[in-house]
């Protein structure tokens, strides 16, 4: 069960930092290898969610099951919201009672920034 101060997927907004959230990995979307100043880095995107909705998660690990994210953040990529986490800020947990609301996918909403 998530801690009292843990956020939900539905509450995520652009440019949000310090996100603590528990999500279930629904399925992998893509895995690509990038060149980061001569160092090869593999980046993964997974659809993750909870009972309030789902979002695409960007990380450097192939994920399964339920994970707790600490100090995550959101960013807009090509107008669409992503949840981002570093390796040291996530852990697998044994909670199998996480249901995912697929009908509320925050990554399908187009965000337009006003200047």
PDB file of C-alpha atoms in Angstrom:
ATOM      1  CA  UNK A   1       0.000   0.000   0.000  1.00  0.00           C
ATOM      2  CA  UNK A   2       1.406   3.449  -0.909  1.00  0.00           C
ATOM      3  CA  UNK A   3       2.531   5.803   1.843  1.00  0.00           C
ATOM      4  CA  UNK A   4       0.195   8.635   2.799  1.00  0.00           C
ATOM      5  CA  UNK A   5       2.356  11.289   1.062  1.00  0.00           C
ATOM      6  CA  UNK A   6       2.732   9.289  -2.154  1.00  0.00           C
ATOM      7  CA  UNK A   7       1.291  10.946  -5.259  1.00  0.00           C
ATOM      8  CA  UNK A   8      -1.044   9.376  -7.805  1.00  0.00           C
ATOM      9  CA  UNK A   9      -0.577   9.299 -11.575  1.00  0.00           C
ATOM     10  CA  UNK A  10      -3.649  11.496 -12.120  1.00  0.00           C
ATOM     11  CA  UNK A  11      -2.098  14.263  -9.977  1.00  0.00           C
ATOM     12  CA  UNK A  12       1.083  14.565 -12.100  1.00  0.00           C
ATOM     13  CA  UNK A  13       1.663  17.843 -13.941  1.00  0.00           C
ATOM     14  CA  UNK A  14       4.414  19.185 -16.232  1.00  0.00           C
ATOM     15  CA  UNK A  15       7.717  20.263 -14.647  1.00  0.00           C
ATOM     16  CA  UNK A  16       6.955  18.568 -11.336  1.00  0.00           C
ATOM     17  CA  UNK A  17       9.916  17.451  -9.188  1.00  0.00           C
ATOM     18  CA  UNK A  18      10.406  15.321  -6.084  1.00  0.00           C
ATOM     19  CA  UNK A  19       7.749  12.818  -7.132  1.00  0.00           C
ATOM     20  CA  UNK A  20       7.240   9.850  -4.800  1.00  0.00           C
ATOM     21  CA  UNK A  21       4.851   7.362  -6.396  1.00  0.00           C
ATOM     22  CA  UNK A  22       4.099   3.630  -6.584  1.00  0.00           C
ATOM     23  CA  UNK A  23       3.229   2.311 -10.053  1.00  0.00           C
ATOM     24  CA  UNK A  24       2.743  -0.991 -11.810  1.00  0.00           C
ATOM     25  CA  UNK A  25       4.576  -1.674 -15.073  1.00  0.00           C
ATOM     26  CA  UNK A  26       1.915  -2.464 -17.693  1.00  0.00           C
ATOM     27  CA  UNK A  27       4.248  -3.179 -20.624  1.00  0.00           C
ATOM     28  CA  UNK A  28       7.477  -2.036 -22.286  1.00  0.00           C
ATOM     29  CA  UNK A  29       7.166   0.440 -25.152  1.00  0.00           C
ATOM     30  CA  UNK A  30      10.671   0.956 -26.513  1.00  0.00           C
ATOM     31  CA  UNK A  31      14.341   0.415 -25.716  1.00  0.00           C
ATOM     32  CA  UNK A  32      17.033   2.439 -27.486  1.00  0.00           C
ATOM     33  CA  UNK A  33      20.785   2.757 -27.135  1.00  0.00           C
ATOM     34  CA  UNK A  34      22.085   6.321 -27.128  1.00  0.00           C
ATOM     35  CA  UNK A  35      25.584   7.779 -27.313  1.00  0.00           C
ATOM     36  CA  UNK A  36      26.233  10.048 -24.315  1.00  0.00           C
ATOM     37  CA  UNK A  37      29.633  11.665 -24.983  1.00  0.00           C
ATOM     38  CA  UNK A  38      31.168   8.401 -26.173  1.00  0.00           C
ATOM     39  CA  UNK A  39      29.429   6.268 -23.551  1.00  0.00           C
ATOM     40  CA  UNK A  40      26.622   3.945 -24.660  1.00  0.00           C
ATOM     41  CA  UNK A  41      23.472   4.377 -22.575  1.00  0.00           C
ATOM     42  CA  UNK A  42      20.314   2.289 -22.932  1.00  0.00           C
ATOM     43  CA  UNK A  43      17.044   4.138 -22.322  1.00  0.00           C
ATOM     44  CA  UNK A  44      13.732   2.363 -21.764  1.00  0.00           C
ATOM     45  CA  UNK A  45      10.161   3.593 -21.919  1.00  0.00           C
ATOM     46  CA  UNK A  46       7.401   1.634 -20.187  1.00  0.00           C
ATOM     47  CA  UNK A  47       3.713   2.272 -19.715  1.00  0.00           C
ATOM     48  CA  UNK A  48       3.163   2.412 -15.947  1.00  0.00           C
ATOM     49  CA  UNK A  49       0.192   3.334 -13.837  1.00  0.00           C
ATOM     50  CA  UNK A  50      -1.991   3.105 -10.786  1.00  0.00           C
ATOM     51  CA  UNK A  51      -5.722   3.148 -10.037  1.00  0.00           C
ATOM     52  CA  UNK A  52      -5.968   6.799 -11.188  1.00  0.00           C
ATOM     53  CA  UNK A  53      -4.292   6.566 -14.596  1.00  0.00           C
ATOM     54  CA  UNK A  54      -1.174   5.704 -16.573  1.00  0.00           C
ATOM     55  CA  UNK A  55       1.865   7.470 -18.022  1.00  0.00           C
ATOM     56  CA  UNK A  56       5.017   6.649 -19.965  1.00  0.00           C
ATOM     57  CA  UNK A  57       8.030   6.194 -17.677  1.00  0.00           C
ATOM     58  CA  UNK A  58      11.533   6.901 -18.984  1.00  0.00           C
ATOM     59  CA  UNK A  59      14.387   5.086 -17.199  1.00  0.00           C
ATOM     60  CA  UNK A  60      17.656   3.244 -17.775  1.00  0.00           C
ATOM     61  CA  UNK A  61      16.329  -0.137 -16.609  1.00  0.00           C
ATOM     62  CA  UNK A  62      14.065  -2.771 -18.098  1.00  0.00           C
ATOM     63  CA  UNK A  63      11.286  -2.918 -15.515  1.00  0.00           C
ATOM     64  CA  UNK A  64       8.642  -5.410 -14.394  1.00  0.00           C
ATOM     65  CA  UNK A  65       6.123  -5.632 -11.582  1.00  0.00           C
ATOM     66  CA  UNK A  66       5.413  -2.860  -9.108  1.00  0.00           C
ATOM     67  CA  UNK A  67       7.992  -0.154  -8.418  1.00  0.00           C
ATOM     68  CA  UNK A  68       8.351   2.660  -5.919  1.00  0.00           C
ATOM     69  CA  UNK A  69       9.780   5.844  -7.424  1.00  0.00           C
ATOM     70  CA  UNK A  70      11.445   8.459  -5.239  1.00  0.00           C
ATOM     71  CA  UNK A  71      12.555  11.881  -6.444  1.00  0.00           C
ATOM     72  CA  UNK A  72      11.140  11.359  -9.926  1.00  0.00           C
ATOM     73  CA  UNK A  73      10.198  14.252 -12.169  1.00  0.00           C
ATOM     74  CA  UNK A  74       8.013  15.001 -15.158  1.00  0.00           C
ATOM     75  CA  UNK A  75       9.035  16.530 -18.445  1.00  0.00           C
ATOM     76  CA  UNK A  76       7.361  17.380 -21.704  1.00  0.00           C
ATOM     77  CA  UNK A  77       8.791  15.566 -24.733  1.00  0.00           C
ATOM     78  CA  UNK A  78       7.426  16.723 -28.091  1.00  0.00           C
ATOM     79  CA  UNK A  79       4.394  18.116 -26.254  1.00  0.00           C
ATOM     80  CA  UNK A  80       3.596  14.960 -24.259  1.00  0.00           C
ATOM     81  CA  UNK A  81       4.081  14.271 -20.551  1.00  0.00           C
ATOM     82  CA  UNK A  82       6.653  11.716 -19.358  1.00  0.00           C
ATOM     83  CA  UNK A  83       7.635  10.539 -15.887  1.00  0.00           C
ATOM     84  CA  UNK A  84      11.424  10.254 -15.527  1.00  0.00           C
ATOM     85  CA  UNK A  85      13.464   8.450 -12.871  1.00  0.00           C
ATOM     86  CA  UNK A  86      17.131   7.639 -12.308  1.00  0.00           C
ATOM     87  CA  UNK A  87      18.297   4.142 -11.365  1.00  0.00           C
ATOM     88  CA  UNK A  88      19.133   5.011  -7.766  1.00  0.00           C
ATOM     89  CA  UNK A  89      15.665   6.469  -7.145  1.00  0.00           C
ATOM     90  CA  UNK A  90      13.502   3.408  -7.766  1.00  0.00           C
ATOM     91  CA  UNK A  91      13.010  -0.010  -6.244  1.00  0.00           C
ATOM     92  CA  UNK A  92      10.869  -3.072  -6.890  1.00  0.00           C
ATOM     93  CA  UNK A  93       8.270  -3.809  -4.240  1.00  0.00           C
ATOM     94  CA  UNK A  94       6.154  -6.874  -3.609  1.00  0.00           C
ATOM     95  CA  UNK A  95       2.736  -5.155  -3.690  1.00  0.00           C
ATOM     96  CA  UNK A  96       0.689  -7.018  -6.322  1.00  0.00           C
ATOM     97  CA  UNK A  97      -2.566  -5.213  -5.534  1.00  0.00           C
ATOM     98  CA  UNK A  98      -1.941  -2.265  -7.860  1.00  0.00           C
ATOM     99  CA  UNK A  99      -4.638  -1.913 -10.514  1.00  0.00           C
ATOM    100  CA  UNK A 100      -4.058   0.369 -13.496  1.00  0.00           C
ATOM    101  CA  UNK A 101      -6.658   2.658 -15.072  1.00  0.00           C
ATOM    102  CA  UNK A 102      -5.659   2.494 -18.745  1.00  0.00           C
ATOM    103  CA  UNK A 103      -8.443   4.830 -19.888  1.00  0.00           C
ATOM    104  CA  UNK A 104      -6.679   7.832 -18.301  1.00  0.00           C
ATOM    105  CA  UNK A 105      -3.318   7.914 -20.123  1.00  0.00           C
ATOM    106  CA  UNK A 106      -1.624  11.222 -19.296  1.00  0.00           C
ATOM    107  CA  UNK A 107       0.971  10.630 -22.017  1.00  0.00           C
ATOM    108  CA  UNK A 108      -1.653  11.014 -24.744  1.00  0.00           C
ATOM    109  CA  UNK A 109      -2.580  14.570 -23.738  1.00  0.00           C
ATOM    110  CA  UNK A 110      -0.904  17.265 -25.853  1.00  0.00           C
ATOM    111  CA  UNK A 111       0.512  20.119 -23.756  1.00  0.00           C
ATOM    112  CA  UNK A 112       1.049  23.539 -25.309  1.00  0.00           C
ATOM    113  CA  UNK A 113       3.386  25.963 -23.567  1.00  0.00           C
ATOM    114  CA  UNK A 114       2.501  29.647 -23.578  1.00  0.00           C
ATOM    115  CA  UNK A 115       5.369  32.071 -23.992  1.00  0.00           C
TER     116      UNK A 115
END
